[in-house]
Amino acid sequence: MTTPKTFHVKSFGCQMNVYDGERMAELMAAQGMTATDDPNAADLVVLNTCHIREKATEKVYSDIGRLRKHGADPMIAIAGCVAQAEGAEIVRRAKVDVVVGPQAYHNLPRLVADAAAGLPALDTDMPPESKFGHLPARRRVGPSAFLTVQEGCDKFCTYCVVPYTRGAEISRPFAAIVDEAKALVDAGAREITLLGQNVNAWTDADGRGLDVLIRALDRVPSLERIRYTTSHPNDMTQELIDAHADVEKLMPFLHLPVQAGSDRVLKAMNRSHTRDSYLRILDRVRAARPDIALSGDFIVGFPGETDAEFEETMQLIDAVGYAQAFSFKYSPRPGTPAAEMAGEVPMAVMDERLQRLQAALARDQQAFNATAVGRTCRVLVERKGRLPGQMLGKSPWLQSVHFVTDAAISDLVEVDIVAAGPLSLSAVERVRIAA
Ligand code: 5AD
Ligand code: SF4
């Protein structure tokens, strides 16, 4: 196999994979390779994979099949969580050329060279030394950028593969994060979303928490907006909640997964919070920032979940009034404790529960969107809309907002919200805020 000259990175799954995919692309570009949007025209295709549910994992194998069928026969590298979880198995099953885990992708150029030389190229190590020190500097990014500050998970929810695929909780050092934030702003970012599997567990050697980091980023000139995701209820400190009250750049949005509304199910999931302790956290968050948009993750059909227990999830949704949320059917994952649990919920029951849950969440999202009508807010323009002259951006509450304007991508525009749909808002421009 010859050394690839062009490459294409395709990321599946969570925002951290999007971030990792960007960093891998920067690595390959620093080697002199050229990025291409067309996977069928690339010499090297990196599939940056997700292992969280069975469906996500299966996508990898269908993608590999599709690439091979096309006949171009590119070098295929499997990165991400499937690479970590299945390692050599993928090489056997799908004859891919490179396998690289999420903590080892700084070695991608060497692995690609090895594969080109016909050598085995597999690295799923979780080295004590961090990959971040080996990645090239950030160069050009869009108005809204991701920044990984924390990785891994020590919580071991019984359904979840993340503690196995991403390893133990690790926080990046304070100074490295602030430096990367400044580099992102220099490269064009006006909004930064701090990422971590348990981002609010971020801490450093001096015992500082995410609130201190957010307050430091608040002082970065030309950075306009700060967000963070995903958080665990148990790491939601009062200091972080207080930051929502007084850090102006911190956007009024909190993604705080709860997964289920029944204490018995939460215990079986090893969530280490109860329905009540979760609701009390949200009370304090709302006290600090009354207009905050709340978001969550839900799993229906966890082993043994009864109809009555599912109703408790529905009641919790009614009690919270989420602005948006993600919901999934339980998917047993190899190696996790829940995969061994009795009480499998039939697929038809899961389907019905998911439908009801999603209908309730859609109703609440529409209701939340409706409360924005009549409000004035700032929108960070991220891309062109579908209609001529229309641009799209995000409200402080993470809603998509479209409006007619001659503003450019990266502009912050003050708008009046005039109408609300189920998934977006429409607005009229008021004032352009200078960059
Ligand atoms: N089955 C279904 N959903 C899952 N999630 C994590 N593991 C599973 C699983 N085995 C969901 C949780 C988590 C989100 C990222 O994915 O809701 O918060
Ligand atoms: Fe998975 Fe639970 Fe860790 Fe989230 S907190 S990554 S759901 S184990």
XYZ file of C-alpha atoms and ligand atoms in Angstrom:
461
model
C 0.000 0.000 0.000
C 1.347 3.465 -0.882
C 1.590 6.382 1.515
C -1.716 8.268 1.418
C -1.772 11.834 0.105
C -5.414 12.694 0.773
C -7.584 11.882 3.770
C -11.144 12.059 5.021
C -12.209 11.897 8.677
C -15.755 10.846 9.545
C -16.856 11.128 13.168
C -19.802 9.303 14.711
C -21.408 9.807 18.116
C -20.674 12.470 20.699
C -19.146 15.930 20.555
C -15.884 14.642 21.959
C -15.543 12.509 18.851
C -16.129 15.626 16.746
C -13.302 17.321 18.639
C -11.017 14.278 18.296
C -11.857 14.095 14.583
C -10.798 17.733 14.114
C -7.559 17.119 15.965
C -6.786 14.030 13.882
C -7.435 16.057 10.720
C -5.013 18.726 11.980
C -2.422 16.015 12.626
C -2.707 14.604 9.111
C -2.617 18.098 7.590
C 0.558 18.831 9.574
C 2.060 15.756 7.840
C 1.401 17.407 4.486
C -1.710 15.410 3.648
C -4.726 17.115 2.067
C -8.252 16.844 3.454
C -11.083 15.893 1.127
C -14.845 15.997 1.715
C -15.441 12.933 -0.423
C -14.640 9.667 1.387
C -14.618 7.833 -1.946
C -11.860 10.090 -3.272
C -9.566 9.822 -0.224
C -6.439 7.653 -0.003
C -7.035 7.350 3.744
C -10.409 7.233 5.471
C -10.480 7.603 9.250
C -13.707 6.332 10.795
C -13.884 7.868 14.249
C -16.323 5.484 15.854
C -18.870 5.303 18.681
C -19.545 2.268 20.868
C -22.275 3.649 23.121
C -25.170 1.641 21.642
C -25.220 -1.406 19.382
C -26.625 0.565 16.441
C -23.709 3.003 16.518
C -21.215 0.156 16.496
C -22.905 -1.613 13.600
C -22.667 1.576 11.511
C -18.897 1.184 11.413
C -19.097 -2.184 9.722
C -21.643 -1.003 7.156
C -19.440 2.025 6.408
C -16.397 -0.151 5.882
C -18.440 -2.345 3.527
C -19.584 0.698 1.566
C -16.049 2.058 1.197
C -14.770 -1.303 -0.032
C -17.667 -1.748 -2.455
C -16.887 1.534 -4.106
C -13.701 -0.055 -5.398
C -11.286 2.761 -4.566
C -9.818 0.603 -1.807
C -8.511 3.374 0.457
C -6.444 2.760 3.559
C -8.998 2.494 6.394
C -8.224 3.595 9.931
C -10.646 2.843 12.749
C -10.385 5.346 15.577
C -12.607 6.106 18.558
C -14.431 3.892 21.006
C -15.059 0.852 18.767
C -11.315 0.758 18.093
C -10.705 0.765 21.842
C -13.358 -1.834 22.629
C -12.839 -4.261 19.771
C -9.177 -3.705 18.828
C -7.724 -6.619 16.881
C -11.229 -8.042 16.408
C -11.956 -5.317 13.810
C -8.789 -6.146 11.907
C -9.932 -9.794 11.785
C -13.558 -9.063 10.990
C -13.165 -6.199 8.513
C -9.509 -6.257 7.438
C -8.923 -2.594 8.235
C -5.397 -1.193 8.025
C -5.083 0.897 11.192
C -6.737 0.695 14.614
C -6.171 3.558 17.042
C -7.850 4.188 20.400
C -9.076 7.563 21.715
C -6.044 8.029 23.978
C -3.467 7.089 21.323
C -4.442 9.039 18.216
C -1.427 11.332 18.404
C 0.370 8.241 16.994
C -1.840 8.161 13.904
C 0.847 9.436 11.459
C 3.259 6.688 12.571
C 0.525 4.037 12.347
C -0.405 5.190 8.842
C 3.261 4.979 7.794
C 3.485 1.475 9.299
C 0.367 0.364 7.428
C 1.750 1.833 4.192
C 4.870 -0.265 4.774
C 2.737 -3.352 5.232
C 3.298 -3.535 8.995
C 0.577 -4.181 11.588
C -0.724 -0.863 12.902
C -2.729 -1.138 16.098
C -2.467 1.125 19.138
C -5.113 1.041 21.850
C -2.800 1.984 24.713
C -3.954 4.355 27.412
C -0.558 5.884 28.172
C -0.074 7.875 31.402
C 1.370 10.696 29.318
C -1.327 12.707 27.558
C -1.854 12.831 23.791
C -2.585 16.563 23.983
C 1.093 17.524 24.245
C 1.709 15.838 20.887
C -0.994 17.541 18.838
C -0.317 20.483 16.499
C -1.591 23.970 17.418
C -5.170 24.919 16.519
C -5.342 26.942 13.320
C -8.690 27.711 11.706
C -11.980 26.988 13.420
C -15.591 28.111 13.087
C -17.343 30.601 15.396
C -18.301 27.845 17.822
C -15.516 25.482 18.842
C -15.148 22.480 21.128
C -12.379 22.162 23.685
C -11.842 18.892 25.550
C -10.925 19.603 29.186
C -11.708 16.267 30.805
C -11.945 12.721 29.568
C -13.032 9.381 30.894
C -15.396 8.282 33.589
C -15.116 6.700 37.044
C -18.847 6.472 37.655
C -19.490 3.025 36.131
C -23.182 3.328 35.406
C -24.092 -0.311 34.824
C -25.267 0.153 31.213
C -22.349 2.229 29.974
C -19.175 1.372 28.041
C -17.519 4.766 28.495
C -15.432 3.851 31.574
C -13.969 0.983 29.525
C -13.472 2.760 26.190
C -12.329 6.164 27.454
C -10.657 5.046 30.665
C -10.488 6.728 34.063
C -11.416 10.371 34.682
C -8.516 12.627 33.688
C -8.501 16.424 33.703
C -6.232 18.435 31.434
C -4.096 21.050 33.212
C -5.523 24.535 33.736
C -2.821 26.386 31.770
C -3.034 24.036 28.765
C -6.776 24.628 28.571
C -6.515 28.408 28.853
C -3.787 28.389 26.176
C -5.909 26.279 23.843
C -8.906 28.556 24.450
C -6.803 31.588 23.468
C -5.534 29.747 20.379
C -9.117 28.878 19.424
C -10.162 32.525 19.782
C -7.178 33.584 17.653
C -8.282 30.959 15.110
C -11.764 32.497 14.907
C -13.835 31.037 17.754
C -16.253 33.324 19.599
C -17.934 30.544 21.539
C -16.190 27.635 23.255
C -17.911 24.526 24.544
C -15.830 22.771 27.174
C -16.117 19.033 26.706
C -15.780 16.082 29.020
C -17.581 12.811 29.667
C -17.935 14.277 33.175
C -16.928 17.826 32.405
C -18.108 19.161 35.748
C -15.742 16.716 37.488
C -12.875 18.744 36.011
C -10.315 19.536 38.680
C -6.598 20.192 38.886
C -3.657 19.596 41.222
C -4.602 22.738 43.168
C -8.121 21.441 43.719
C -9.722 24.062 41.495
C -13.038 23.136 39.919
C -14.774 23.856 36.622
C -16.200 27.091 38.063
C -12.657 28.497 38.443
C -11.779 27.458 34.901
C -14.941 29.116 33.569
C -14.142 32.311 35.454
C -10.641 32.293 33.926
C -12.064 31.845 30.424
C -14.513 34.664 31.140
C -11.455 36.943 31.118
C -10.219 35.816 27.665
C -10.704 38.837 25.394
C -12.930 38.338 22.318
C -14.335 35.091 23.677
C -18.054 35.852 23.881
C -19.696 32.645 25.036
C -18.835 29.678 27.216
C -20.729 26.392 27.416
C -19.897 22.983 28.903
C -21.136 19.439 28.461
C -21.757 16.673 29.681
C -22.282 16.923 33.395
C -23.044 14.385 36.110
C -25.501 15.349 38.881
C -23.041 14.306 41.596
C -20.393 16.763 40.391
C -22.766 19.744 40.217
C -21.093 21.881 42.898
C -22.657 25.004 44.382
C -19.656 26.973 43.059
C -20.476 25.871 39.503
C -24.146 26.698 40.043
C -23.107 30.129 41.361
C -21.090 30.727 38.182
C -24.396 30.543 36.295
C -25.631 33.478 38.363
C -22.761 35.873 37.736
C -20.523 34.872 34.812
C -21.989 36.792 31.946
C -20.308 34.756 29.200
C -21.582 31.470 30.636
C -24.674 30.654 28.588
C -27.947 29.773 30.347
C -27.978 26.129 29.379
C -27.344 22.963 31.360
C -27.240 19.419 30.019
C -27.681 17.238 33.098
C -28.588 13.637 32.260
C -30.869 11.829 34.702
C -31.575 8.646 32.650
C -34.653 7.548 34.626
C -37.189 8.778 37.158
C -37.474 5.741 39.406
C -35.162 5.374 42.392
C -35.101 1.597 42.004
C -33.984 1.895 38.374
C -31.476 4.638 39.210
C -29.978 2.346 41.843
C -29.797 -0.585 39.414
C -28.102 1.793 36.969
C -25.590 2.719 39.718
C -26.372 6.388 39.128
C -25.619 7.302 42.767
C -28.247 10.033 42.783
C -31.967 9.813 43.412
C -34.891 11.392 41.672
C -35.204 13.853 44.545
C -31.540 14.765 44.817
C -31.569 15.442 41.059
C -34.644 17.664 41.306
C -33.123 19.567 44.231
C -30.014 20.321 42.138
C -32.242 21.731 39.400
C -34.023 23.886 41.991
C -30.704 25.430 42.982
C -29.688 25.887 39.330
C -32.963 27.656 38.603
C -32.567 29.814 41.679
C -29.171 30.939 40.333
C -30.328 31.420 36.751
C -34.133 31.466 36.421
C -34.176 31.455 32.596
C -31.807 28.481 32.260
C -32.602 25.934 29.545
C -32.393 22.395 30.915
C -31.497 19.344 28.905
C -31.160 15.674 29.770
C -30.550 12.127 28.587
C -33.040 9.293 29.102
C -32.881 5.541 28.709
C -36.121 3.566 28.415
C -36.365 -0.175 28.918
C -33.479 -0.672 31.318
C -33.597 -4.349 32.481
C -36.504 -4.861 34.856
C -38.092 -1.425 34.230
C -41.809 -1.844 34.975
C -44.680 0.199 33.570
C -45.012 1.984 36.916
C -41.295 2.813 36.974
C -41.478 4.169 33.448
C -44.395 6.380 34.585
C -42.035 7.850 37.194
C -39.757 8.955 34.337
C -42.751 10.558 32.619
C -43.650 12.382 35.846
C -40.094 13.600 36.271
C -40.190 15.024 32.737
C -43.417 16.838 33.612
C -41.855 18.165 36.809
C -38.735 19.544 35.084
C -39.982 20.955 31.788
C -36.886 20.289 29.654
C -35.925 22.695 26.884
C -34.542 19.741 24.935
C -33.336 16.204 25.610
C -31.906 13.015 24.135
C -33.608 9.683 24.664
C -32.638 6.146 23.827
C -33.821 2.574 24.031
C -31.621 0.574 26.355
C -28.978 -1.333 24.402
C -27.073 -4.098 26.208
C -23.337 -3.582 25.805
C -20.802 -6.386 26.066
C -18.816 -6.304 29.299
C -21.179 -4.036 31.219
C -22.959 -5.284 34.378
C -26.435 -4.447 33.039
C -25.906 -6.765 30.079
C -25.992 -9.648 32.591
C -29.160 -8.441 34.352
C -32.442 -10.299 34.131
C -35.712 -8.672 33.114
C -35.183 -7.828 29.466
C -37.896 -5.420 28.331
C -39.529 -6.527 25.051
C -38.664 -4.352 22.029
C -42.327 -3.478 21.431
C -42.630 -2.144 24.998
C -39.413 -0.145 24.605
C -40.688 1.297 21.323
C -43.933 2.380 22.925
C -42.207 3.911 25.945
C -39.737 5.788 23.771
C -42.549 7.157 21.634
C -44.481 8.438 24.639
C -41.368 9.897 26.218
C -40.312 11.646 23.033
C -43.802 13.057 22.542
C -43.645 14.568 26.042
C -40.158 15.953 25.425
C -41.229 17.439 22.071
C -44.225 19.068 23.763
C -41.970 20.617 26.409
C -39.410 21.754 23.839
C -42.141 23.505 21.864
C -43.445 25.095 25.075
C -39.955 26.269 26.020
C -39.426 27.688 22.533
C -42.745 29.501 22.772
C -41.557 31.346 25.906
C -38.800 32.921 23.782
C -41.270 34.735 21.538
C -41.198 38.447 22.311
C -37.754 38.217 23.865
C -34.699 40.076 22.620
C -31.483 38.083 22.593
C -28.113 37.750 20.921
C -27.504 35.187 18.221
C -24.065 33.979 17.171
C -24.270 33.488 13.408
C -22.898 30.052 12.475
C -23.988 29.409 8.875
C -26.234 30.307 5.950
C -29.906 29.388 6.146
C -31.986 27.643 3.497
C -33.681 30.783 2.165
C -31.917 33.618 0.328
C -30.512 36.214 2.736
C -31.226 34.005 5.716
C -28.603 33.149 8.338
C -28.685 30.605 11.147
C -27.227 30.807 14.612
C -27.813 29.877 18.218
C -29.651 31.689 20.964
C -28.120 31.771 24.456
C -30.472 28.833 25.251
C -28.954 26.784 22.381
C -31.997 27.085 20.135
C -31.432 27.432 16.392
C -32.529 30.878 15.266
C -33.015 31.940 11.652
C -33.413 35.485 10.405
C -32.856 37.603 7.320
C -29.728 39.703 7.564
C -26.605 40.762 5.744
C -24.568 39.773 8.787
C -21.691 37.354 8.233
C -20.753 34.091 9.877
C -19.228 34.812 13.327
C -21.212 38.030 13.819
C -23.185 38.441 17.016
C -26.542 39.957 16.232
C -29.198 41.201 18.605
C -32.611 39.994 17.464
C -36.259 39.995 18.446
C -37.693 36.500 18.508
C -40.961 36.606 16.579
C -42.039 32.980 16.198
C -41.270 29.551 17.623
C -41.341 26.175 15.921
C -40.741 22.766 17.451
C -37.003 22.863 16.698
C -36.145 26.468 15.919
C -37.028 30.131 16.325
C -37.439 32.866 13.769
C -36.281 36.366 14.484
C -35.908 39.919 13.211
C -32.578 41.703 13.372
C -32.126 44.666 15.712
C -28.468 45.519 16.195
C -25.162 44.129 15.000
C -22.581 43.796 17.771
C -19.073 44.579 16.562
C -16.510 41.765 16.629
N -28.115 1.969 26.032
C -28.840 3.067 25.735
N -28.416 4.312 25.978
C -27.195 4.470 26.546
N -26.512 5.558 26.913
C -25.326 5.176 27.426
N -25.233 3.847 27.404
C -26.385 3.385 26.869
C -26.894 2.070 26.603
N -26.194 0.970 26.888
C -27.044 6.914 26.777
C -27.156 7.613 28.132
C -26.002 8.579 28.096
C -25.940 8.923 26.625
C -24.666 9.515 26.180
O -26.164 7.682 25.987
O -28.383 8.297 28.173
O -26.208 9.719 28.894
Fe -21.472 6.459 31.144
Fe -22.508 7.001 33.571
Fe -19.966 7.696 33.002
Fe -22.014 9.006 31.825
S -21.561 8.948 34.045
S -20.133 8.236 30.814
S -23.506 7.369 31.572
S -20.769 5.606 33.137
